[in-house]
PDB file of C-alpha atoms and ligand atoms in Angstrom:
ATOM      1  CA  MET O   1      -0.740 146.441 110.347  1.00  0.00           C
ATOM      2  CA  THR O   2      -1.869 144.682 113.582  1.00  0.00           C
ATOM      3  CA  ASP O   3      -0.127 145.572 116.862  1.00  0.00           C
ATOM      4  CA  LEU O   4       1.683 142.564 118.560  1.00  0.00           C
ATOM      5  CA  VAL O   5       1.313 142.114 122.325  1.00  0.00           C
ATOM      6  CA  ARG O   6       3.655 139.945 124.323  1.00  0.00           C
ATOM      7  CA  PHE O   7       2.656 138.182 127.562  1.00  0.00           C
ATOM      8  CA  GLY O   8       4.093 135.653 129.880  1.00  0.00           C
ATOM      9  CA  ILE O   9       2.252 132.436 130.888  1.00  0.00           C
ATOM     10  CA  SER O  10       2.713 130.754 134.155  1.00  0.00           C
ATOM     11  CA  LEU O  11       2.355 126.912 133.938  1.00  0.00           C
ATOM     12  CA  GLU O  12       3.080 123.673 135.960  1.00  0.00           C
ATOM     13  CA  LYS O  13       6.268 122.231 134.442  1.00  0.00           C
ATOM     14  CA  GLU O  14       4.341 118.961 133.595  1.00  0.00           C
ATOM     15  CA  LEU O  15       1.707 120.878 131.821  1.00  0.00           C
ATOM     16  CA  SER O  16       4.284 122.914 129.881  1.00  0.00           C
ATOM     17  CA  ASP O  17       6.134 119.778 128.925  1.00  0.00           C
ATOM     18  CA  LYS O  18       2.915 118.202 127.753  1.00  0.00           C
ATOM     19  CA  PHE O  19       2.077 121.234 125.730  1.00  0.00           C
ATOM     20  CA  ASP O  20       5.445 121.134 123.942  1.00  0.00           C
ATOM     21  CA  ARG O  21       5.135 117.500 123.119  1.00  0.00           C
ATOM     22  CA  LEU O  22       1.483 118.040 121.861  1.00  0.00           C
ATOM     23  CA  ILE O  23       2.458 120.878 119.533  1.00  0.00           C
ATOM     24  CA  ARG O  24       5.596 119.306 118.284  1.00  0.00           C
ATOM     25  CA  GLY O  25       3.373 116.355 117.250  1.00  0.00           C
ATOM     26  CA  LYS O  26       1.224 118.805 115.476  1.00  0.00           C
ATOM     27  CA  ARG O  27       4.128 120.167 113.565  1.00  0.00           C
ATOM     28  CA  TYR O  28       4.177 123.665 115.134  1.00  0.00           C
ATOM     29  CA  THR O  29       7.664 125.247 115.138  1.00  0.00           C
ATOM     30  CA  ASN O  30       6.827 127.545 118.027  1.00  0.00           C
ATOM     31  CA  ARG O  31       4.469 128.056 120.955  1.00  0.00           C
ATOM     32  CA  SER O  32       3.034 131.405 119.731  1.00  0.00           C
ATOM     33  CA  GLU O  33       1.435 129.974 116.513  1.00  0.00           C
ATOM     34  CA  ALA O  34       0.011 126.977 118.555  1.00  0.00           C
ATOM     35  CA  ILE O  35      -1.505 129.397 121.200  1.00  0.00           C
ATOM     36  CA  ARG O  36      -2.821 131.640 118.300  1.00  0.00           C
ATOM     37  CA  ASN O  37      -4.639 128.727 116.936  1.00  0.00           C
ATOM     38  CA  LEU O  38      -5.985 127.502 120.183  1.00  0.00           C
ATOM     39  CA  ILE O  39      -7.475 131.027 120.772  1.00  0.00           C
ATOM     40  CA  ARG O  40      -9.046 131.071 117.291  1.00  0.00           C
ATOM     41  CA  GLU O  41     -10.487 127.506 117.931  1.00  0.00           C
ATOM     42  CA  GLU O  42     -12.208 128.973 121.018  1.00  0.00           C
ATOM     43  CA  LEU O  43     -13.454 132.002 119.089  1.00  0.00           C
ATOM     44  CA  VAL O  44     -14.853 129.817 116.330  1.00  0.00           C
ATOM     45  CA  LYS O  45     -16.730 127.725 119.069  1.00  0.00           C
ATOM     46  CA  LYS O  46     -18.170 130.869 120.534  1.00  0.00           C
ATOM     47  CA  GLU O  47     -19.414 132.023 117.010  1.00  0.00           C
ATOM     48  CA  TRP O  48     -21.201 128.789 116.867  1.00  0.00           C
ATOM     49  CA  LEU O  49     -22.717 128.946 120.471  1.00  0.00           C
ATOM     50  CA  GLU O  50     -23.669 132.639 119.973  1.00  0.00           C
ATOM     51  CA  ASP O  51     -25.586 132.351 116.728  1.00  0.00           C
ATOM     52  CA  LYS O  52     -23.196 134.339 114.694  1.00  0.00           C
ATOM     53  CA  GLU O  53     -22.960 133.776 110.849  1.00  0.00           C
ATOM     54  CA  VAL O  54     -20.711 130.811 110.527  1.00  0.00           C
ATOM     55  CA  ALA O  55     -19.254 128.760 107.483  1.00  0.00           C
ATOM     56  CA  GLY O  56     -18.186 125.120 107.091  1.00  0.00           C
ATOM     57  CA  ALA O  57     -18.963 121.898 105.339  1.00  0.00           C
ATOM     58  CA  ILE O  58     -20.996 118.826 105.605  1.00  0.00           C
ATOM     59  CA  THR O  59     -19.745 115.605 104.238  1.00  0.00           C
ATOM     60  CA  LEU O  60     -22.230 113.054 103.352  1.00  0.00           C
ATOM     61  CA  ILE O  61     -21.614 109.405 102.319  1.00  0.00           C
ATOM     62  CA  TYR O  62     -24.421 107.296 100.779  1.00  0.00           C
ATOM     63  CA  ASP O  63     -25.215 104.538  98.245  1.00  0.00           C
ATOM     64  CA  HIS O  64     -26.493 105.948  95.000  1.00  0.00           C
ATOM     65  CA  HIS O  65     -28.358 102.695  94.048  1.00  0.00           C
ATOM     66  CA  LYS O  66     -30.870 103.640  96.593  1.00  0.00           C
ATOM     67  CA  ARG O  67     -32.856 105.765  94.088  1.00  0.00           C
ATOM     68  CA  GLU O  68     -35.442 107.310  96.416  1.00  0.00           C
ATOM     69  CA  LEU O  69     -32.531 108.426  98.577  1.00  0.00           C
ATOM     70  CA  ILE O  70     -31.078 110.687  95.959  1.00  0.00           C
ATOM     71  CA  GLY O  71     -34.367 112.455  95.424  1.00  0.00           C
ATOM     72  CA  LYS O  72     -34.702 112.924  99.191  1.00  0.00           C
ATOM     73  CA  ILE O  73     -31.162 114.408  99.538  1.00  0.00           C
ATOM     74  CA  VAL O  74     -31.839 116.834  96.658  1.00  0.00           C
ATOM     75  CA  ASP O  75     -35.176 117.848  98.347  1.00  0.00           C
ATOM     76  CA  ILE O  76     -33.593 118.522 101.691  1.00  0.00           C
ATOM     77  CA  GLN O  77     -30.835 120.689  99.929  1.00  0.00           C
ATOM     78  CA  HIS O  78     -33.475 122.701  98.217  1.00  0.00           C
ATOM     79  CA  ASP O  79     -35.163 123.363 101.567  1.00  0.00           C
ATOM     80  CA  PHE O  80     -31.903 124.736 102.883  1.00  0.00           C
ATOM     81  CA  GLN O  81     -30.893 126.653  99.830  1.00  0.00           C
ATOM     82  CA  ASN O  82     -30.484 129.822 102.045  1.00  0.00           C
ATOM     83  CA  ILE O  83     -27.364 128.342 103.729  1.00  0.00           C
ATOM     84  CA  ILE O  84     -25.884 126.061 101.091  1.00  0.00           C
ATOM     85  CA  ILE O  85     -23.474 127.937  98.908  1.00  0.00           C
ATOM     86  CA  SER O  86     -22.148 125.036  96.912  1.00  0.00           C
ATOM     87  CA  THR O  87     -22.389 121.271  96.679  1.00  0.00           C
ATOM     88  CA  GLN O  88     -19.906 118.906  95.109  1.00  0.00           C
ATOM     89  CA  HIS O  89     -20.806 115.195  94.262  1.00  0.00           C
ATOM     90  CA  ILE O  90     -17.872 112.726  94.008  1.00  0.00           C
ATOM     91  CA  HIS O  91     -18.404 109.119  92.827  1.00  0.00           C
ATOM     92  CA  LEU O  92     -16.307 107.126  95.346  1.00  0.00           C
ATOM     93  CA  ASP O  93     -16.720 103.730  93.762  1.00  0.00           C
ATOM     94  CA  HIS O  94     -19.340 101.652  92.021  1.00  0.00           C
ATOM     95  CA  HIS O  95     -21.804 102.116  95.060  1.00  0.00           C
ATOM     96  CA  ASN O  96     -20.684 104.903  97.187  1.00  0.00           C
ATOM     97  CA  CYS O  97     -21.061 108.712  96.713  1.00  0.00           C
ATOM     98  CA  LEU O  98     -19.545 111.486  98.762  1.00  0.00           C
ATOM     99  CA  GLU O  99     -21.222 114.884  98.739  1.00  0.00           C
ATOM    100  CA  LEU O 100     -19.629 117.959 100.102  1.00  0.00           C
ATOM    101  CA  ILE O 101     -21.982 120.679 100.915  1.00  0.00           C
ATOM    102  CA  ALA O 102     -20.409 124.021 101.771  1.00  0.00           C
ATOM    103  CA  ILE O 103     -22.624 126.080 104.116  1.00  0.00           C
ATOM    104  CA  LYS O 104     -22.673 129.722 105.393  1.00  0.00           C
ATOM    105  CA  GLY O 105     -25.297 131.053 107.537  1.00  0.00           C
ATOM    106  CA  ASN O 106     -27.025 130.439 111.024  1.00  0.00           C
ATOM    107  CA  PRO O 107     -25.555 127.716 113.290  1.00  0.00           C
ATOM    108  CA  LYS O 108     -28.886 126.418 114.166  1.00  0.00           C
ATOM    109  CA  GLU O 109     -30.066 126.200 110.568  1.00  0.00           C
ATOM    110  CA  VAL O 110     -26.677 124.298 109.749  1.00  0.00           C
ATOM    111  CA  GLN O 111     -27.299 121.934 112.622  1.00  0.00           C
ATOM    112  CA  LYS O 112     -30.891 121.246 111.408  1.00  0.00           C
ATOM    113  CA  LEU O 113     -29.661 120.539 107.911  1.00  0.00           C
ATOM    114  CA  THR O 114     -26.986 118.181 109.315  1.00  0.00           C
ATOM    115  CA  ASP O 115     -29.555 116.381 111.470  1.00  0.00           C
ATOM    116  CA  THR O 116     -32.140 116.142 108.687  1.00  0.00           C
ATOM    117  CA  LEU O 117     -29.436 114.464 106.403  1.00  0.00           C
ATOM    118  CA  LYS O 118     -28.489 112.217 109.048  1.00  0.00           C
ATOM    119  CA  SER O 119     -32.051 111.024 109.660  1.00  0.00           C
ATOM    120  CA  ALA O 120     -32.528 110.251 105.920  1.00  0.00           C
ATOM    121  CA  ARG O 121     -32.761 106.430 105.615  1.00  0.00           C
ATOM    122  CA  GLY O 122     -29.846 104.902 103.661  1.00  0.00           C
ATOM    123  CA  VAL O 123     -27.354 107.765 104.480  1.00  0.00           C
ATOM    124  CA  LYS O 124     -24.180 105.966 105.737  1.00  0.00           C
ATOM    125  CA  HIS O 125     -22.292 108.762 107.247  1.00  0.00           C
ATOM    126  CA  VAL O 126     -22.721 112.596 107.926  1.00  0.00           C
ATOM    127  CA  SER O 127     -20.048 114.857 109.471  1.00  0.00           C
ATOM    128  CA  LEU O 128     -20.105 118.588 110.107  1.00  0.00           C
ATOM    129  CA  SER O 129     -16.928 120.626 109.977  1.00  0.00           C
ATOM    130  CA  MET O 130     -17.614 123.748 112.038  1.00  0.00           C
ATOM    131  CA  SER O 131     -15.650 126.650 110.688  1.00  0.00           C
ATOM    132  CA  SER O 132     -15.868 130.334 110.377  1.00  0.00           C
ATOM    133  CA  THR O 133     -16.471 133.066 107.914  1.00  0.00           C
ATOM    134  CA  GLY O 134     -13.233 134.427 109.087  1.00  0.00           C
ATOM    135  CA  LYS O 135     -14.612 137.981 109.550  1.00  0.00           C
ATOM    136  CA  GLU O 136     -14.093 137.964 113.346  1.00  0.00           C
ATOM    137  CA  LEU O 137     -10.732 136.043 113.294  1.00  0.00           C
ATOM    138  CA  ILE O 138      -7.259 137.797 113.095  1.00  0.00           C
TER     139      ILE O 138
HETATM  140 NI1  LIG N 201     -21.928 109.290  92.714  1.00  0.00          NI
END
């Protein structure tokens, strides 16, 4: 079991009110859980900045009618198979496909994969969700 530590925080009233409004809007029921998550967010950012092993997902939107594009996307993924742990393909409508690429590995490699996918002609949108392996989070 993890030890709990209690500590007080001094804040300007206006900042404290803003924080309470912010976390209420995000459905938090108490400040502690909101502050825990803010700390975790910073720790995850640090993992990405310090080249730790990270995890996350790349979301890719493209038109599957562009035949040469599908081949290119497959080629790119084979070049990065060391960091791709899973790919899911979803047919959004008659034209558009959504691909979810789950990644785990070095942040620079993940960024390189994301940029390579973004630069493929015909890809409509790419977004990277930067998360954590969870190993260094409590
Ligand atoms: Ni499709």
